[in-house]
Coordinates of C-alpha atoms (C1' of nucleotides) in Angstrom, one line a residue:
Chain A
M1 CA 0.0 0.0 0.0
F2 CA 1.0 3.5 -0.7
A3 CA 0.2 6.7 1.2
L4 CA 0.2 10.1 -0.3
V5 CA 0.6 12.7 2.2
D6 CA -0.2 16.3 1.0
C7 CA -0.1 19.4 2.9
N8 CA -3.1 21.6 2.7
N9 CA -2.6 25.1 1.1
F10 CA 1.1 24.6 1.9
Y11 CA 2.6 28.0 1.6
V12 CA -0.4 29.8 3.3
S13 CA -0.1 27.1 6.1
C14 CA 3.6 28.1 6.5
E15 CA 2.8 31.6 7.0
R16 CA 0.0 30.9 9.4
A17 CA 2.3 28.7 11.5
F18 CA 4.0 32.0 12.4
Q19 CA 1.2 34.4 12.2
P20 CA -1.8 33.0 14.0
R21 CA -3.7 36.2 13.2
L22 CA -4.0 34.8 9.5
E23 CA -6.0 31.9 10.8
G24 CA -9.7 32.0 9.6
R25 CA -9.0 34.9 7.2
P26 CA -8.6 34.8 3.4
V27 CA -4.9 34.6 2.6
V28 CA -3.0 34.2 -0.7
V29 CA 0.7 33.8 -1.4
L30 CA 2.2 35.4 -4.6
S31 CA 4.6 34.2 -7.2
N32 CA 7.9 35.9 -8.0
N33 CA 7.5 39.8 -8.6
D34 CA 4.2 39.5 -6.7
G35 CA 2.6 38.5 -10.1
C36 CA 0.3 35.5 -9.6
I37 CA -1.5 33.8 -6.9
V38 CA 0.1 30.4 -6.1
S39 CA -1.4 29.4 -2.8
R40 CA -4.9 30.0 -1.4
S41 CA -6.4 29.6 1.9
A42 CA -9.8 27.9 2.0
E43 CA -11.4 31.3 2.6
A44 CA -9.7 32.7 -0.5
K45 CA -10.8 29.8 -2.7
A46 CA -14.4 30.4 -1.4
L47 CA -14.1 33.9 -2.7
G48 CA -13.6 32.6 -6.2
I49 CA -9.9 33.4 -6.5
A50 CA -8.4 30.9 -9.0
M51 CA -5.1 29.2 -8.8
G52 CA -2.4 30.9 -11.0
E53 CA -4.4 34.1 -11.5
P54 CA -2.5 37.3 -11.8
L55 CA -2.9 39.5 -8.7
F56 CA -4.0 42.6 -10.8
K57 CA -7.0 40.8 -12.2
V58 CA -8.5 40.1 -8.8
K59 CA -7.4 43.3 -7.0
D60 CA -11.0 44.5 -6.4
L61 CA -11.8 41.2 -4.8
V62 CA -8.8 41.2 -2.6
Q63 CA -9.5 44.8 -1.5
A64 CA -13.2 44.2 -0.9
H65 CA -12.7 41.1 1.3
G66 CA -9.4 42.2 3.1
V67 CA -7.6 39.3 1.6
Q68 CA -4.0 39.2 2.9
A69 CA -1.6 38.9 0.0
L70 CA 2.0 37.8 0.9
S71 CA 5.0 37.5 -1.2
S72 CA 6.5 34.1 -1.4
N73 CA 9.1 33.2 1.1
Y74 CA 10.9 30.2 -0.2
A75 CA 13.5 30.1 2.6
L76 CA 10.6 29.6 5.0
Y77 CA 8.7 27.2 2.8
G78 CA 11.8 25.0 2.1
D79 CA 12.7 24.8 5.8
M80 CA 9.1 23.8 6.8
S81 CA 9.0 21.2 4.1
G82 CA 12.2 19.7 5.4
R83 CA 10.5 19.5 8.9
V84 CA 7.4 17.9 7.6
M85 CA 9.4 15.3 5.5
G86 CA 11.7 14.6 8.5
H87 CA 8.7 13.5 10.5
L88 CA 7.3 11.5 7.7
A89 CA 10.6 9.7 7.1
S90 CA 10.4 8.4 10.7
K91 CA 6.9 7.0 10.1
A92 CA 7.5 4.5 7.2
P93 CA 10.3 2.3 5.9
E94 CA 10.5 4.3 2.6
L95 CA 9.7 7.7 1.6
E96 CA 9.5 9.5 -1.8
I97 CA 9.5 13.2 -1.6
Y98 CA 7.4 14.1 -4.6
S99 CA 7.3 17.9 -4.3
I100 CA 7.8 20.7 -1.7
D101 CA 4.5 19.7 0.0
E102 CA 3.9 16.0 -0.9
A103 CA 5.4 12.6 -0.3
F104 CA 4.6 9.0 -1.0
L105 CA 5.2 6.6 1.7
S106 CA 5.5 2.8 1.2
L107 CA 3.4 1.0 3.9
H108 CA 4.1 -2.4 2.6
G109 CA 3.9 -5.0 5.4
M110 CA 2.2 -2.6 7.9
E111 CA -1.3 -3.5 7.0
R112 CA -1.9 -5.3 10.2
W113 CA -1.3 -2.1 12.1
G114 CA -4.6 -0.7 10.8
L115 CA -3.7 1.7 8.1
D116 CA -6.5 4.1 8.6
G117 CA -5.7 4.7 12.3
Y118 CA -2.0 4.9 11.5
A119 CA -2.6 7.5 8.9
R120 CA -4.7 9.6 11.4
E121 CA -1.8 9.3 13.9
I122 CA 0.8 10.6 11.3
R123 CA -1.5 13.5 10.4
A124 CA -2.1 14.6 14.0
E125 CA 1.5 14.3 14.8
V126 CA 2.7 16.4 11.7
K127 CA 0.1 19.1 12.7
K128 CA 1.2 19.1 16.3
R129 CA 5.0 19.4 15.5
T130 CA 4.8 21.7 12.6
H131 CA 1.4 23.3 12.6
I132 CA 1.0 22.1 9.0
P133 CA -2.5 20.6 8.2
T134 CA -2.3 17.6 5.8
C135 CA -4.5 15.1 4.1
I136 CA -3.6 11.5 3.5
G137 CA -4.8 9.0 0.8
L138 CA -4.0 5.3 1.0
A139 CA -4.3 2.9 -1.9
P140 CA -2.6 0.0 -3.7
T141 CA -1.2 2.3 -6.5
K142 CA 0.2 5.8 -6.6
T143 CA -2.5 7.1 -8.8
L144 CA -5.3 5.7 -6.6
A145 CA -3.6 7.2 -3.5
K146 CA -3.5 10.6 -5.1
L147 CA -7.2 10.1 -5.9
A148 CA -8.0 9.1 -2.4
N149 CA -6.1 12.2 -1.1
R150 CA -8.1 14.4 -3.4
V151 CA -11.4 13.0 -2.0
A152 CA -10.2 13.3 1.4
K153 CA -9.5 17.0 0.8
K154 CA -12.9 17.7 -0.6
D155 CA -15.0 15.8 1.9
P156 CA -14.5 17.1 5.4
S157 CA -16.5 14.2 6.8
L158 CA -13.6 11.9 6.2
G159 CA -11.4 13.7 8.6
G160 CA -8.5 14.1 6.3
V161 CA -7.8 10.4 5.6
L162 CA -9.2 8.0 3.0
L163 CA -8.1 4.3 2.7
L164 CA -9.0 2.5 -0.5
D165 CA -8.5 -1.2 0.5
S166 CA -11.4 -2.9 -1.1
P167 CA -13.0 -2.9 -4.6
E168 CA -16.2 -1.4 -3.2
R169 CA -14.5 1.6 -1.6
R170 CA -12.5 2.1 -4.8
T171 CA -15.6 2.2 -7.0
W172 CA -17.2 4.5 -4.6
A173 CA -14.2 7.0 -4.7
L174 CA -13.6 6.6 -8.6
A175 CA -17.3 7.6 -9.2
R176 CA -17.0 10.9 -7.3
V177 CA -13.9 12.4 -8.9
P178 CA -14.2 14.2 -12.2
V179 CA -11.9 12.9 -14.9
E180 CA -10.0 16.2 -15.1
D181 CA -9.0 15.8 -11.4
V182 CA -7.2 12.5 -12.0
W183 CA -3.4 12.7 -11.6
G184 CA -2.0 12.8 -15.1
I185 CA -5.1 14.2 -16.8
G186 CA -4.5 17.9 -17.8
R187 CA -6.5 20.2 -19.9
Q188 CA -5.8 18.7 -23.3
Y189 CA -6.6 15.1 -22.2
A190 CA -9.6 16.3 -20.3
T191 CA -11.1 18.0 -23.4
K192 CA -10.5 14.7 -25.4
L193 CA -12.1 12.5 -22.7
H194 CA -15.1 14.8 -22.3
A195 CA -15.5 14.6 -26.2
L196 CA -15.5 10.8 -25.8
G197 CA -18.2 10.9 -23.1
I198 CA -15.8 10.0 -20.3
T199 CA -16.4 12.4 -17.4
T200 CA -15.4 10.6 -14.2
A201 CA -12.5 8.6 -12.9
A202 CA -14.7 5.7 -13.0
G203 CA -15.3 6.0 -16.6
L204 CA -11.6 6.4 -17.3
A205 CA -10.9 3.2 -15.3
Q206 CA -13.2 1.3 -17.7
C207 CA -11.3 2.6 -20.8
S208 CA -9.6 -0.1 -23.0
E209 CA -5.8 -0.1 -23.1
A210 CA -5.9 0.6 -26.9
M211 CA -8.1 3.6 -26.3
A212 CA -5.8 4.9 -23.5
R213 CA -2.9 4.5 -25.7
Q214 CA -4.5 6.3 -28.6
H215 CA -5.8 9.3 -26.8
L216 CA -3.6 9.8 -23.7
G217 CA 0.0 10.0 -25.0
G218 CA 0.7 6.3 -25.5
V219 CA 2.2 4.2 -22.8
V220 CA 1.7 6.9 -20.1
G221 CA -2.0 6.7 -20.7
A222 CA -2.1 3.0 -20.6
R223 CA -0.3 3.0 -17.2
L224 CA -2.5 5.6 -15.9
V225 CA -5.7 3.4 -16.6
R226 CA -4.1 0.3 -15.2
E227 CA -3.2 2.1 -12.0
L228 CA -6.8 3.3 -11.7
Q229 CA -7.9 -0.3 -11.9
G230 CA -5.5 -1.1 -9.0
F231 CA -2.5 -2.7 -10.9
P232 CA 0.6 -0.8 -9.8
C233 CA 2.8 0.5 -12.6
Q234 CA 4.7 3.1 -10.8
A235 CA 7.1 2.0 -8.2
L236 CA 8.2 4.2 -5.2
S237 CA 11.6 5.9 -5.8
P238 CA 12.8 6.5 -2.4
S239 CA 14.6 9.8 -1.7
E240 CA 18.1 9.1 -0.3
D241 CA 18.9 10.6 3.0
G242 CA 15.7 12.6 2.9
T243 CA 16.8 14.8 0.1
L244 CA 15.8 15.0 -3.6
K245 CA 18.3 14.2 -6.3
R246 CA 17.3 16.1 -9.4
Q247 CA 17.8 15.1 -13.0
S248 CA 17.8 18.7 -14.1
I249 CA 18.2 21.9 -12.3
A250 CA 16.9 25.4 -13.5
C251 CA 17.2 28.9 -12.3
T252 CA 15.0 31.2 -14.3
R253 CA 13.5 34.7 -13.7
T254 CA 11.2 37.1 -15.1
F255 CA 13.0 40.5 -14.7
G256 CA 11.6 43.1 -12.6
K257 CA 11.8 45.5 -15.6
S258 CA 12.5 45.1 -19.3
L259 CA 16.3 44.7 -20.2
S260 CA 18.1 45.4 -23.3
A261 CA 21.8 46.0 -22.5
F262 CA 24.0 43.0 -22.7
E263 CA 25.8 43.9 -19.5
D264 CA 22.5 43.8 -17.6
I265 CA 21.3 40.5 -19.1
V266 CA 24.8 38.8 -18.7
G267 CA 24.7 39.9 -15.0
A268 CA 21.4 38.1 -14.6
V269 CA 22.5 35.0 -16.6
A270 CA 25.7 34.7 -14.6
A271 CA 23.6 35.0 -11.3
F272 CA 21.3 32.3 -12.4
A273 CA 24.2 30.1 -13.6
S274 CA 25.9 30.6 -10.1
R275 CA 22.7 29.7 -8.3
A276 CA 22.2 26.7 -10.4
A277 CA 25.8 25.6 -9.8
E278 CA 25.2 26.0 -6.2
K279 CA 22.1 23.7 -6.2
L280 CA 24.1 21.2 -8.3
R281 CA 27.0 21.1 -5.7
R282 CA 24.6 20.6 -2.9
Q283 CA 23.3 17.4 -4.4
G284 CA 26.8 16.2 -5.1
S285 CA 26.4 16.2 -9.0
V286 CA 28.3 17.5 -11.9
A287 CA 26.4 18.6 -15.1
S288 CA 27.5 17.9 -18.6
V289 CA 24.7 19.8 -20.5
L290 CA 24.0 23.7 -20.1
T291 CA 21.1 25.5 -21.7
V292 CA 20.5 29.2 -21.7
F293 CA 17.3 30.7 -22.8
L294 CA 16.2 34.5 -23.4
S295 CA 12.6 35.6 -23.7
Q296 CA 10.7 38.7 -24.8
D297 CA 7.5 39.7 -23.2
R298 CA 5.0 36.9 -24.1
F299 CA 2.1 39.3 -23.3
G300 CA 3.5 42.0 -25.5
N301 CA 2.9 42.7 -29.3
T302 CA 5.9 40.8 -30.7
P303 CA 4.7 37.7 -32.6
P304 CA 5.9 34.4 -31.3
P305 CA 8.3 32.6 -30.7
H306 CA 9.1 34.7 -27.7
T307 CA 11.9 32.4 -26.5
R308 CA 15.2 31.4 -28.0
S309 CA 17.6 28.9 -26.4
A310 CA 21.0 27.5 -26.9
Q311 CA 22.6 24.5 -25.4
T312 CA 26.0 23.0 -25.2
T313 CA 27.6 19.9 -23.9
L314 CA 30.6 20.6 -21.8
P315 CA 33.9 18.9 -22.6
V316 CA 34.0 17.8 -18.9
A317 CA 31.1 17.6 -16.7
S318 CA 31.4 20.3 -14.0
S319 CA 29.9 21.9 -11.0
S320 CA 32.3 25.0 -11.0
T321 CA 30.7 28.4 -10.9
P322 CA 33.2 30.1 -13.0
E323 CA 33.2 27.4 -15.5
L324 CA 29.5 27.2 -15.9
V325 CA 29.2 31.1 -16.0
R326 CA 31.8 31.2 -18.7
F327 CA 29.8 28.7 -20.9
A328 CA 26.5 30.4 -20.1
R329 CA 28.0 33.8 -21.1
A330 CA 29.1 32.2 -24.5
L331 CA 25.7 30.8 -25.1
L332 CA 24.1 34.0 -24.2
G333 CA 26.3 35.7 -26.9
R334 CA 24.6 33.6 -29.5
L335 CA 21.1 34.6 -28.3
W336 CA 21.3 38.2 -27.5
Q337 CA 20.4 40.7 -30.2
P338 CA 21.0 44.7 -29.8
G339 CA 17.8 46.6 -29.6
V340 CA 15.6 43.7 -28.6
V341 CA 13.7 44.1 -25.3
Y342 CA 13.9 41.1 -23.0
K343 CA 11.7 40.1 -20.1
K344 CA 13.1 36.8 -18.8
A345 CA 16.0 34.5 -19.0
G346 CA 17.2 31.2 -17.5
V347 CA 19.9 28.7 -17.1
I348 CA 19.2 25.0 -17.1
L349 CA 21.6 22.2 -16.1
D350 CA 21.2 18.6 -17.3
G351 CA 23.1 15.4 -18.0
F352 CA 24.2 14.8 -14.4
E353 CA 26.9 12.5 -13.2
K354 CA 28.0 11.9 -9.6
G355 CA 30.6 14.2 -8.6
G356 CA 34.1 12.5 -8.8
E357 CA 33.0 9.8 -11.1
G358 CA 32.8 11.7 -14.5
Q359 CA 35.2 11.6 -17.3
L360 CA 38.4 13.3 -16.3
S361 CA 40.0 16.1 -18.5
L362 CA 43.2 15.5 -20.3
F363 CA 44.1 19.1 -19.7
A364 CA 43.5 19.4 -16.0
P365 CA 46.1 17.2 -14.6
D366 CA 44.9 17.6 -10.9
G367 CA 41.4 16.5 -11.9
G368 CA 39.9 19.8 -11.0
E369 CA 40.7 19.4 -7.3
R370 CA 41.8 23.1 -6.9
V371 CA 38.5 24.4 -8.3
E372 CA 36.6 22.0 -6.2
R373 CA 38.3 23.2 -3.0
L374 CA 37.6 26.7 -4.2
M375 CA 34.0 26.0 -4.6
Q376 CA 33.8 24.5 -1.2
K377 CA 35.2 27.6 0.3
L378 CA 32.7 29.7 -1.7
D379 CA 29.8 27.7 -0.5
A380 CA 31.1 27.9 3.1
L381 CA 31.4 31.7 3.0
N382 CA 28.1 32.1 1.5
Q383 CA 26.5 29.8 4.1
R384 CA 28.2 31.7 6.9
F385 CA 27.8 35.4 5.7
G386 CA 24.6 35.0 3.8
K387 CA 23.6 34.4 0.2
G388 CA 25.5 36.2 -2.4
S389 CA 28.2 37.4 0.0
V390 CA 30.8 36.1 -2.5
Q391 CA 30.0 36.1 -6.2
V392 CA 31.7 36.1 -9.6
A393 CA 32.0 39.6 -10.8
T394 CA 30.1 38.9 -13.8
A395 CA 26.9 38.4 -11.8
L396 CA 27.2 41.9 -10.7
G397 CA 26.3 43.2 -14.2
S398 CA 26.6 46.8 -14.8
R399 CA 26.5 47.5 -11.0
M400 CA 29.4 48.9 -9.2
P401 CA 30.8 46.3 -7.0
T402 CA 30.2 48.4 -3.9
G403 CA 26.9 49.9 -2.7
K404 CA 23.6 48.2 -2.0
S405 CA 21.7 49.0 -5.2
T406 CA 19.6 46.0 -6.3
T407 CA 20.4 44.3 -9.6
P408 CA 18.3 45.5 -12.6
W409 CA 16.7 42.1 -13.0
H410 CA 15.3 41.8 -9.6
G411 CA 11.6 42.2 -9.2
Q412 CA 9.4 43.4 -6.4
Q413 CA 8.8 41.4 -3.2
Q414 CA 7.0 44.0 -1.2
R415 CA 4.9 41.8 1.1
R416 CA 7.5 39.2 2.3
T417 CA 7.4 37.9 5.8
P418 CA 10.6 37.2 7.7
A419 CA 12.7 34.0 7.1
Y420 CA 11.7 33.1 10.6
T421 CA 13.7 29.8 10.7
T422 CA 16.8 30.3 8.5
C423 CA 18.1 33.8 9.1
W424 CA 19.4 35.2 12.4
E425 CA 18.3 38.7 11.6
E426 CA 14.7 37.5 11.0
L427 CA 14.1 35.1 13.8
W428 CA 10.5 34.9 15.0
E429 CA 9.7 37.4 17.8
V430 CA 7.2 36.3 20.4
G431 CA 5.4 38.8 22.4
Chain B
dT1 C1' 0.4 49.3 -15.5
dC2 C1' 0.6 44.7 -13.5
dT3 C1' 0.8 38.1 -15.9
dG4 C1' 5.8 32.5 -11.6
dG5 C1' 9.3 29.0 -11.2
dG6 C1' 10.4 25.0 -10.9
dG7 C1' 10.2 19.9 -12.4
dT8 C1' 9.0 14.8 -15.0
dC9 C1' 8.4 11.6 -18.7
dC10 C1' 7.6 10.4 -23.6
dT11 C1' 7.9 10.7 -28.8
dA12 C1' 9.9 11.5 -33.1
dG13 C1' 13.3 12.5 -36.5
dG14 C1' 18.1 12.8 -38.0
dA15 C1' 22.9 11.7 -37.8
dC16 C1' 25.7 8.3 -37.0
dC17 C1' 27.6 3.6 -35.6
dC18 C1' 28.4 -1.6 -36.3
Chain C
dT1 C1' 12.4 -2.4 -59.4
dC2 C1' 15.0 -4.3 -56.0
dT3 C1' 18.2 -2.4 -51.7
dG4 C1' 18.9 -5.3 -43.3
dG5 C1' 18.7 -5.0 -38.6
dG6 C1' 20.0 -3.4 -34.7
dG7 C1' 21.6 0.4 -31.9
dT8 C1' 23.0 5.3 -29.6
dC9 C1' 22.9 10.2 -29.1
dC10 C1' 21.1 14.7 -29.8
dT11 C1' 17.4 18.1 -30.5
dA12 C1' 12.9 19.7 -30.4
dG13 C1' 8.5 19.6 -28.7
dG14 C1' 4.4 18.1 -26.2
dA15 C1' 2.0 16.6 -22.4
dC16 C1' 1.7 16.5 -17.6
dC17 C1' 2.9 17.8 -12.4
dC18 C1' 3.3 21.0 -8.1

DNA sequence: TCTGGGGTCCTAGGACCC
DNA sequence: TCTGGGGTCCTAGGACCC
């Protein structure tokens, strides 16, 4: 049996854990640049505020109902996520961290404990220790566990837990979930399925394999239907030592304002590459593929495509900031055009190998050990004195290296709460 | 005026290999 | 007119997820 533990309105719940006055009120958390709504409290959902909606489109609603709109505070959410996952890891032999607010647990062999009661215990404990409310779905496949979780979230009478351990319960749950709410059914597939007269998860579960393959992206769709029928097709991939090992790492941003000058954009790209390299080192990988993209305003008047990208395979896989910045800069040189107004850029790393196991370079006789030591020092300094204390100069862009002016690509974050748990200057004050 | 930032997996075609 | 069978790697793009 799998359990899927999912935090309710995660970002809003993190904010509420430190600001009890937000309890019972409509609250939303905003994306970067305070642009879109990415997390909503139950009260905000009830007002009809949609997920992903731009803030400016619901400004009236927000004002009329005194909705608290907060900038996103990823330092806080990441830390709270770690705490929740830490508790979950102690509750099951295996844990797969699926996203910042969700994890699959393998409960194989624990059936005799009474899974329903055990799930309620986990839920209560997470709430008590972290103040984060969760819902738990339990079922023989991941897709059914997701579905059970979704039903548990929508139906308060279930007390946050739903166990699907019999054909009767499964049939009951499948019948009450619209097909578009099934894990793996997005907008395109939902439209197709409705046209075919399939409107519920129950209907989808009765689909033939041929039909699933034809309409739902081949083997992916076939697996989805089998999982709904109770035949597991997706195994748990346990997260080693409670952390996620990614297959790709991206750092991308919409700029705070439009940028044209090469020096400004190269500053942004260098900063993104530095950040990506940091994440890469933290998971102990080296990357062999680097992609840079550059976008114009996708809501503006310029016809698509709005994005151009360039990719390169590194001669030797690397996690060195200066090395990756150098290649990123070269790629940017191929993309940037004078006079064009840009709104967004990004750096993506791919093709990972485990650090120390990759192909060695003929031309770096020490195997890159010096650079590795340098990067360790860099990370240690930034850990000790705060993010960005030591950077490659390219990342400063056209700024003077002194002074506190923000970089031209930085956006607004006017409603950010303190990083209560990760920054000495911003510790929680009680009183 | 204002419109996010991450990820995953799969397919298909072309170049190239034996 | 006929002209094999089996791979890999790379790129681009599409669908989905949170």
